[in-house]
Amino acid sequence: MNITKNQIDNLNATIKIELGKEDYAERVEKALKDYQKKVVVNGFRQGKTPMGIVKKMYGKSLLVEEINKVLGDALNDYIKDNDLQILGEPLPNETEQNPLDLEGETFEFLYDIALAPEVNAKMSKREKVPYYIIKVDDEMVDKQIEGICKNNGSMVEVDMIEGDEFLKGELFELTEDGEEKKDGIKNEDASMSLHYMKDENALNAFKGKKIGEEVKFNAVKAYPNKTDFAAMLGVSKEVAENGGENYCFIIKEIKRYVDAEVNEELFTKLYGEGVVKDVADFRVRVKEDVEKQFKGHSEYRFTIDARDKFIKKNEDVVLPEAFLKRWIVAVNENMTAEDVERDFDGYRDEFRWHLVKSAIMKEHDVKVETEDMKVEARQIAAAQLQQYGLYGLTDEQLDGFAAKLLEDEKQRHNLYERAMDNKVFAIIRENMKLEEQEISMSDFEKLFQK
């Protein structure tokens, strides 16, 4: 194998890889033997197909497959061993590559690469980056407590319907005269939610009714969704469609969803026994939780402003744009050259920021460990669980959720990227001056409208 690099200019180069039979023959032979063991060809038992037939049928495809593996390893090793800082990934040359002749024993491959230009990733405490702290007022705390109470409410039995209750009872189909239909649809254990009832007339017919009373209504108008309608009747959708529209419901049970009260029971449920002493202490806790949520917003805005500052510092850096446009199309199946051209201003900024991040990571020897990804997974799990009213969970309680995220390969990659970004921004935070500014939520939202 012979590998050479030809420097075209400061940003572009080609890598030529010349392969001899000794570079791939052993791998191809092994692949053929492995294939011979599992291939099934008419007239032969599995594993007994003659090698000559296997070569004739699959030899060229296995040759191409193994050569591609050799090329991939050779390219990666050459780039790593020669410390080549590249953008994107190598692409097959489109102008000078000779046609591939699979009948020969030597092969020559030519790849284009884009060389990363130098960028300015220097930092100083004289440089300022805005850091917005969102002010948490009493109205926000009240709204958060209202949401907590709704999320932690429960169903309680009540005597009379007001219009948003859950009902259980007996339901039967009616004739046009309003009498029970013989052999009609009947469900002795029917249930319905008035919250999802769509017909105002039907809803009004239920209001004010008590246990033991009956209500006649047009069930088709009340529940136009066929799945919901059939579920209420306790029959299949096909049977429901062949039934009538009017039904009678005899009320046996009325339950209403009631928000949780702000009391010791709620405090214990959310934070554990004895942690929160009274309402005032609860409001302090809630405010702290909201501030933690808003800190995420502040951090996100900081990453935007810090990134924009570095992109501005490097706006004159020239990129190998022709190569990068080709590469974006090559790695995105449904993207055209016209799409890339239209959106390239955004891609240009992304490439410059990628170069800055790489420079910072190299300068400060940034490494991402498993524990770093675990921290990110805990934060994601905590944020998701807070949406369901679960606050104040310990790391031990969150570890189970975090472990599941780490098991997923795609999630693991995303966690790695998050951890890497956080380390880079932590370095920026340490080496530049954060100009803290308290801001209202409405003004903070306006920052994203510019």
Short mmCIF file of C-alpha atoms in Angstrom, two decimals, residues 2-381:
data_model
loop_
_atom_site.label_atom_id
_atom_site.label_comp_id
_atom_site.label_asym_id
_atom_site.label_seq_id
_atom_site.Cartn_x
_atom_site.Cartn_y
_atom_site.Cartn_z
CA ASN A 2 1.21 3.46 -0.88
CA ILE A 3 -0.46 6.64 0.37
CA THR A 4 0.46 10.15 -0.77
CA LYS A 5 -1.02 13.58 -0.15
CA ASN A 6 -1.07 16.32 -2.80
CA GLN A 7 -1.57 19.83 -1.44
CA ILE A 8 -3.74 21.81 -3.87
CA ASP A 9 -3.95 24.99 -1.78
CA ASN A 10 -4.17 25.97 1.89
CA LEU A 11 -7.67 24.52 2.20
CA ASN A 12 -7.80 21.60 -0.22
CA ALA A 13 -5.76 18.46 -0.83
CA THR A 14 -6.07 15.00 -2.33
CA ILE A 15 -5.03 11.66 -0.86
CA LYS A 16 -4.03 8.90 -3.26
CA ILE A 17 -4.16 5.30 -2.05
CA GLU A 18 -2.53 2.58 -4.16
CA LEU A 19 -3.48 -0.97 -3.22
CA GLY A 20 -1.65 -4.14 -4.23
CA LYS A 21 -3.02 -7.66 -4.03
CA GLU A 22 -1.20 -8.21 -0.74
CA ASP A 23 -3.29 -5.46 0.87
CA TYR A 24 -6.67 -7.15 0.39
CA ALA A 25 -6.26 -10.75 -0.85
CA GLU A 26 -6.15 -12.39 2.60
CA ARG A 27 -9.24 -10.50 3.75
CA VAL A 28 -11.16 -11.42 0.58
CA GLU A 29 -10.19 -15.07 0.95
CA LYS A 30 -11.42 -15.12 4.55
CA ALA A 31 -14.68 -13.40 3.53
CA LEU A 32 -15.23 -16.00 0.79
CA LYS A 33 -14.66 -18.88 3.23
CA ASP A 34 -17.06 -17.35 5.75
CA TYR A 35 -19.64 -16.88 3.01
CA GLN A 36 -19.17 -20.44 1.78
CA LYS A 37 -20.18 -21.73 5.22
CA LYS A 38 -23.54 -19.93 5.28
CA VAL A 39 -24.57 -19.49 1.63
CA VAL A 40 -27.37 -21.69 0.24
CA VAL A 41 -27.18 -22.54 -3.47
CA ASN A 42 -29.63 -24.83 -5.27
CA GLY A 43 -28.24 -28.34 -5.57
CA PHE A 44 -25.87 -28.05 -2.59
CA ARG A 45 -26.27 -28.38 1.15
CA GLN A 46 -25.46 -25.34 3.28
CA GLY A 47 -21.67 -25.08 3.65
CA LYS A 48 -20.97 -27.53 0.83
CA THR A 49 -21.08 -25.18 -2.17
CA PRO A 50 -17.77 -25.44 -4.13
CA MET A 51 -15.52 -22.38 -3.70
CA GLY A 52 -15.40 -21.88 -7.47
CA ILE A 53 -19.16 -21.31 -7.58
CA VAL A 54 -19.03 -19.03 -4.52
CA LYS A 55 -16.29 -16.93 -6.16
CA LYS A 56 -18.19 -16.73 -9.42
CA MET A 57 -21.42 -15.63 -7.71
CA TYR A 58 -20.11 -13.41 -4.92
CA GLY A 59 -16.41 -12.83 -5.55
CA LYS A 60 -16.63 -9.33 -7.04
CA SER A 61 -19.11 -7.99 -4.49
CA LEU A 62 -16.98 -9.32 -1.60
CA LEU A 63 -13.86 -7.89 -3.24
CA VAL A 64 -15.46 -4.43 -3.38
CA GLU A 65 -16.68 -4.77 0.20
CA GLU A 66 -13.27 -5.72 1.59
CA ILE A 67 -11.43 -3.08 -0.45
CA ASN A 68 -13.80 -0.44 0.94
CA LYS A 69 -12.97 -1.61 4.47
CA VAL A 70 -9.23 -1.42 3.73
CA LEU A 71 -9.66 2.07 2.27
CA GLY A 72 -11.66 3.29 5.24
CA ASP A 73 -9.07 2.06 7.74
CA ALA A 74 -6.19 3.42 5.64
CA LEU A 75 -7.76 6.87 5.30
CA ASN A 76 -8.58 7.16 9.00
CA ASP A 77 -5.12 5.98 10.06
CA TYR A 78 -3.33 8.32 7.62
CA ILE A 79 -5.33 11.35 8.76
CA LYS A 80 -4.74 10.47 12.42
CA ASP A 81 -1.05 9.59 12.08
CA ASN A 82 -0.32 12.80 10.16
CA ASP A 83 -2.47 14.95 12.47
CA LEU A 84 -4.44 16.34 9.55
CA GLN A 85 -7.12 18.75 10.75
CA ILE A 86 -9.94 18.28 8.27
CA LEU A 87 -13.51 19.48 7.81
CA GLY A 88 -16.20 16.97 6.96
CA GLU A 89 -15.00 13.60 5.67
CA PRO A 90 -12.95 12.53 2.61
CA LEU A 91 -14.93 12.35 -0.63
CA PRO A 92 -14.10 10.32 -3.76
CA ASN A 93 -12.49 12.57 -6.35
CA GLU A 94 -14.85 13.35 -9.23
CA THR A 95 -12.42 14.48 -11.91
CA GLU A 96 -9.17 12.46 -11.79
CA GLN A 97 -10.29 9.11 -10.38
CA ASN A 98 -9.61 6.32 -12.86
CA PRO A 99 -12.40 3.81 -13.59
CA LEU A 100 -12.29 0.79 -11.28
CA ASP A 101 -11.23 -2.40 -13.09
CA LEU A 102 -12.11 -5.36 -10.89
CA GLU A 103 -10.27 -7.76 -13.23
CA GLY A 104 -6.93 -6.28 -12.22
CA GLU A 105 -4.88 -6.87 -9.07
CA THR A 106 -3.78 -3.31 -8.27
CA PHE A 107 -6.10 -0.42 -7.61
CA GLU A 108 -5.70 3.34 -7.27
CA PHE A 109 -8.13 5.55 -5.39
CA LEU A 110 -8.16 9.33 -5.11
CA TYR A 111 -9.95 11.26 -2.37
CA ASP A 112 -10.57 14.96 -1.83
CA ILE A 113 -10.15 16.37 1.67
CA ALA A 114 -10.84 19.82 3.12
CA LEU A 115 -8.18 21.21 5.43
CA ALA A 116 -9.33 23.15 8.46
CA PRO A 117 -8.14 26.78 8.52
CA GLU A 118 -6.80 28.32 11.70
CA VAL A 119 -9.32 30.25 13.81
CA ASN A 120 -9.13 32.73 16.64
CA ALA A 121 -10.22 30.89 19.79
CA LYS A 122 -8.32 33.10 22.23
CA MET A 123 -10.16 34.34 25.31
CA SER A 124 -9.65 37.16 27.78
CA LYS A 125 -11.39 38.51 30.87
CA ARG A 126 -11.49 41.83 29.02
CA GLU A 127 -14.02 40.31 26.63
CA LYS A 128 -17.63 40.41 27.82
CA VAL A 129 -20.48 38.00 27.13
CA PRO A 130 -23.98 38.91 28.38
CA TYR A 131 -25.56 36.54 30.91
CA TYR A 132 -29.26 37.10 31.51
CA ILE A 133 -30.83 36.19 34.87
CA ILE A 134 -34.61 35.86 34.60
CA LYS A 135 -36.42 37.46 37.52
CA VAL A 136 -38.89 35.12 39.28
CA ASP A 137 -41.80 37.13 40.68
CA ASP A 138 -44.77 36.16 42.87
CA GLU A 139 -47.04 35.74 39.86
CA MET A 140 -44.70 33.11 38.42
CA VAL A 141 -44.60 31.28 41.76
CA ASP A 142 -48.42 31.36 41.98
CA LYS A 143 -48.71 29.95 38.46
CA GLN A 144 -46.21 27.19 39.21
CA ILE A 145 -48.04 26.22 42.40
CA GLU A 146 -51.31 26.15 40.46
CA GLY A 147 -49.75 23.73 37.99
CA ILE A 148 -48.33 21.57 40.80
CA CYS A 149 -51.75 21.36 42.44
CA LYS A 150 -53.37 20.35 39.14
CA ASN A 151 -50.74 17.68 38.47
CA ASN A 152 -51.13 16.21 41.95
CA GLY A 153 -54.94 16.29 42.21
CA SER A 154 -57.21 13.28 42.57
CA MET A 155 -60.67 11.98 41.65
CA VAL A 156 -63.25 12.38 44.43
CA GLU A 157 -66.87 11.29 44.57
CA VAL A 158 -69.47 14.08 44.45
CA ASP A 159 -73.26 14.22 44.61
CA MET A 160 -74.15 16.41 41.65
CA ILE A 161 -72.85 17.03 38.12
CA GLU A 162 -71.46 20.46 37.30
CA GLY A 163 -70.20 19.66 33.81
CA ASP A 164 -66.64 18.33 33.96
CA GLU A 165 -67.03 15.05 35.81
CA PHE A 166 -66.31 11.39 35.15
CA LEU A 167 -69.41 9.20 35.23
CA LYS A 168 -70.19 5.52 35.59
CA GLY A 169 -73.55 3.94 35.06
CA GLU A 170 -75.87 1.96 32.80
CA LEU A 171 -76.28 2.95 29.15
CA PHE A 172 -78.90 1.65 26.72
CA GLU A 173 -80.10 2.48 23.24
CA LEU A 174 -83.44 4.26 22.71
CA THR A 175 -86.13 4.02 20.06
CA GLU A 176 -87.39 7.07 18.18
CA ASP A 177 -90.12 7.31 20.82
CA GLY A 178 -87.55 7.56 23.62
CA GLU A 179 -88.15 4.07 24.99
CA GLU A 180 -85.55 1.36 25.61
CA LYS A 181 -84.92 -0.42 22.34
CA LYS A 182 -85.47 -4.16 22.40
CA ASP A 183 -82.25 -5.99 21.45
CA GLY A 184 -80.54 -2.60 21.22
CA ILE A 185 -77.05 -1.79 22.45
CA LYS A 186 -76.74 -1.97 26.23
CA ASN A 187 -73.76 -1.45 28.52
CA GLU A 188 -74.35 -2.01 32.23
CA ASP A 189 -70.83 -0.84 33.13
CA ALA A 190 -70.53 2.27 30.95
CA SER A 191 -68.24 5.17 31.71
CA MET A 192 -67.81 8.61 30.17
CA SER A 193 -65.98 11.85 30.72
CA LEU A 194 -68.03 15.01 30.38
CA HIS A 195 -64.79 16.93 29.88
CA TYR A 196 -64.54 15.43 26.37
CA MET A 197 -68.22 15.73 25.49
CA LYS A 198 -68.54 17.82 22.31
CA ASP A 199 -72.30 18.58 22.15
CA GLU A 200 -73.53 21.52 24.25
CA ASN A 201 -77.13 20.25 24.37
CA ALA A 202 -76.02 16.86 25.69
CA LEU A 203 -73.74 18.48 28.27
CA ASN A 204 -76.56 20.72 29.52
CA ALA A 205 -78.81 17.66 29.87
CA PHE A 206 -76.33 16.18 32.39
CA LYS A 207 -75.72 19.32 34.44
CA GLY A 208 -77.44 19.31 37.80
CA LYS A 209 -78.21 15.59 37.72
CA LYS A 210 -77.51 13.31 40.71
CA ILE A 211 -76.83 9.64 41.33
CA GLY A 212 -79.82 7.49 40.39
CA GLU A 213 -81.18 9.94 37.81
CA GLU A 214 -81.28 9.21 34.12
CA VAL A 215 -80.31 11.38 31.15
CA LYS A 216 -81.45 10.96 27.55
CA PHE A 217 -79.07 12.40 24.96
CA ASN A 218 -77.74 12.13 21.41
CA ALA A 219 -74.56 10.10 22.00
CA VAL A 220 -73.32 10.41 18.40
CA LYS A 221 -73.21 14.20 18.65
CA ALA A 222 -71.80 14.04 22.18
CA TYR A 223 -68.89 11.82 21.14
CA PRO A 224 -68.25 12.20 17.38
CA ASN A 225 -64.95 10.35 17.62
CA LYS A 226 -65.80 6.79 16.57
CA THR A 227 -63.25 5.17 18.86
CA ASP A 228 -64.47 7.08 21.93
CA PHE A 229 -68.11 6.43 20.98
CA ALA A 230 -67.58 2.66 20.63
CA ALA A 231 -65.61 2.51 23.89
CA MET A 232 -68.46 4.21 25.78
CA LEU A 233 -70.98 1.74 24.32
CA GLY A 234 -68.67 -1.19 25.12
CA VAL A 235 -68.84 -2.56 21.56
CA SER A 236 -66.69 -2.62 18.43
CA LYS A 237 -66.65 0.35 16.06
CA GLU A 238 -68.51 -1.71 13.46
CA VAL A 239 -71.35 -2.50 15.91
CA ALA A 240 -71.43 1.11 17.13
CA GLU A 241 -71.82 2.43 13.56
CA ASN A 242 -74.89 0.23 13.07
CA GLY A 243 -76.48 1.40 16.32
CA GLY A 244 -78.77 4.36 16.88
CA GLU A 245 -77.96 7.92 17.95
CA ASN A 246 -80.07 8.34 21.08
CA TYR A 247 -79.27 6.70 24.40
CA CYS A 248 -80.24 6.81 28.06
CA PHE A 249 -77.63 6.94 30.81
CA ILE A 250 -78.58 5.98 34.39
CA ILE A 251 -76.05 7.61 36.74
CA LYS A 252 -74.44 5.30 39.32
CA GLU A 253 -71.26 7.18 40.17
CA ILE A 254 -70.04 10.78 39.83
CA LYS A 255 -66.37 11.66 40.26
CA ARG A 256 -64.69 15.01 39.87
CA TYR A 257 -60.98 15.79 39.50
CA VAL A 258 -60.01 18.10 42.36
CA ASP A 259 -56.70 19.93 42.52
CA ALA A 260 -54.43 19.08 45.43
CA GLU A 261 -54.52 21.45 48.38
CA VAL A 262 -51.40 23.31 49.48
CA ASN A 263 -50.81 21.45 52.73
CA GLU A 264 -48.43 19.09 54.50
CA GLU A 265 -49.65 16.12 52.47
CA LEU A 266 -48.59 17.84 49.24
CA PHE A 267 -45.26 18.96 50.74
CA THR A 268 -44.45 15.38 51.78
CA LYS A 269 -45.45 13.96 48.41
CA LEU A 270 -43.20 16.39 46.53
CA TYR A 271 -40.17 16.74 48.80
CA GLY A 272 -40.35 14.02 51.44
CA GLU A 273 -41.51 14.04 55.04
CA GLY A 274 -40.48 17.02 57.16
CA VAL A 275 -38.46 18.74 54.44
CA VAL A 276 -40.93 21.60 53.89
CA LYS A 277 -42.31 23.15 57.09
CA ASP A 278 -45.10 25.48 55.95
CA VAL A 279 -46.59 27.41 53.01
CA ALA A 280 -43.92 30.11 53.16
CA ASP A 281 -41.19 27.46 53.02
CA PHE A 282 -43.06 25.76 50.14
CA ARG A 283 -43.11 29.00 48.15
CA VAL A 284 -39.38 29.38 48.67
CA ARG A 285 -38.85 25.85 47.38
CA VAL A 286 -41.07 26.43 44.37
CA LYS A 287 -39.27 29.67 43.59
CA GLU A 288 -35.94 27.85 43.73
CA ASP A 289 -37.27 25.17 41.36
CA VAL A 290 -38.47 27.84 38.91
CA GLU A 291 -35.10 29.58 39.15
CA LYS A 292 -33.40 26.27 38.33
CA GLN A 293 -35.64 25.89 35.28
CA PHE A 294 -34.91 29.46 34.21
CA LYS A 295 -31.20 28.91 34.75
CA GLY A 296 -31.43 26.46 31.88
CA HIS A 297 -32.93 29.24 29.74
CA SER A 298 -30.14 31.60 30.85
CA GLU A 299 -27.47 29.03 30.05
CA TYR A 300 -28.98 28.39 26.62
CA ARG A 301 -28.98 32.11 25.83
CA PHE A 302 -25.40 32.35 27.05
CA THR A 303 -24.36 29.60 24.61
CA ILE A 304 -25.98 31.53 21.75
CA ASP A 305 -24.28 34.80 22.68
CA ALA A 306 -20.88 33.17 23.29
CA ARG A 307 -21.10 31.25 20.02
CA ASP A 308 -22.10 34.41 18.12
CA LYS A 309 -19.15 36.27 19.64
CA PHE A 310 -16.65 33.70 18.38
CA ILE A 311 -18.29 33.52 14.96
CA LYS A 312 -18.05 37.31 14.73
CA LYS A 313 -14.35 37.13 15.66
CA ASN A 314 -13.81 34.65 12.82
CA GLU A 315 -16.08 36.08 10.14
CA ASP A 316 -13.07 36.67 7.86
CA VAL A 317 -11.87 33.06 8.07
CA VAL A 318 -12.07 31.53 4.59
CA LEU A 319 -13.54 28.02 4.32
CA PRO A 320 -13.19 25.36 1.59
CA GLU A 321 -16.78 26.05 0.57
CA ALA A 322 -16.92 24.11 -2.70
CA PHE A 323 -15.87 20.92 -0.92
CA LEU A 324 -18.18 21.52 2.04
CA LYS A 325 -21.19 22.00 -0.22
CA ARG A 326 -20.40 18.69 -1.94
CA TRP A 327 -19.96 16.97 1.42
CA ILE A 328 -23.27 18.23 2.86
CA VAL A 329 -25.13 16.86 -0.17
CA ALA A 330 -23.24 13.56 0.05
CA VAL A 331 -24.15 12.88 3.69
CA ASN A 332 -27.76 14.09 3.48
CA GLU A 333 -29.81 11.77 1.30
CA ASN A 334 -32.74 14.09 0.63
CA MET A 335 -30.77 17.32 0.21
CA THR A 336 -29.98 18.92 -3.14
CA ALA A 337 -27.18 21.27 -4.14
CA GLU A 338 -29.80 24.02 -4.46
CA ASP A 339 -30.93 23.42 -0.85
CA VAL A 340 -27.36 23.72 0.40
CA GLU A 341 -26.68 26.85 -1.63
CA ARG A 342 -29.80 28.51 -0.23
CA ASP A 343 -28.95 27.75 3.39
CA PHE A 344 -25.16 27.95 3.27
CA ASP A 345 -24.89 31.12 5.36
CA GLY A 346 -26.10 29.07 8.32
CA TYR A 347 -23.80 26.16 7.47
CA ARG A 348 -20.87 28.57 7.20
CA ASP A 349 -21.45 29.74 10.77
CA GLU A 350 -21.77 26.14 11.98
CA PHE A 351 -18.43 25.18 10.42
CA ARG A 352 -16.68 28.20 11.95
CA TRP A 353 -18.13 27.40 15.35
CA HIS A 354 -17.06 23.75 14.97
CA LEU A 355 -13.51 24.91 14.28
CA VAL A 356 -13.54 27.17 17.34
CA LYS A 357 -14.83 24.34 19.55
CA SER A 358 -12.15 21.99 18.23
CA ALA A 359 -9.46 24.59 18.94
CA ILE A 360 -10.71 25.13 22.50
CA MET A 361 -10.90 21.38 23.15
CA LYS A 362 -7.36 20.86 21.88
CA GLU A 363 -5.95 23.83 23.80
CA HIS A 364 -7.55 22.76 27.08
CA ASP A 365 -7.30 18.98 26.57
CA VAL A 366 -11.07 18.45 26.87
CA LYS A 367 -12.18 14.84 27.34
CA VAL A 368 -15.69 13.46 27.85
CA GLU A 369 -16.01 10.58 30.32
CA THR A 370 -18.96 8.27 31.01
CA GLU A 371 -19.73 10.10 34.25
CA ASP A 372 -20.07 13.36 32.27
CA MET A 373 -22.72 11.76 30.08
CA LYS A 374 -24.44 10.35 33.18
CA VAL A 375 -24.73 13.87 34.64
CA GLU A 376 -26.38 15.05 31.42
CA ALA A 377 -28.75 12.07 31.45
CA ARG A 378 -29.81 12.87 35.04
CA GLN A 379 -30.57 16.46 34.08
CA ILE A 380 -32.72 15.36 31.13
CA ALA A 381 -34.55 12.83 33.32
#
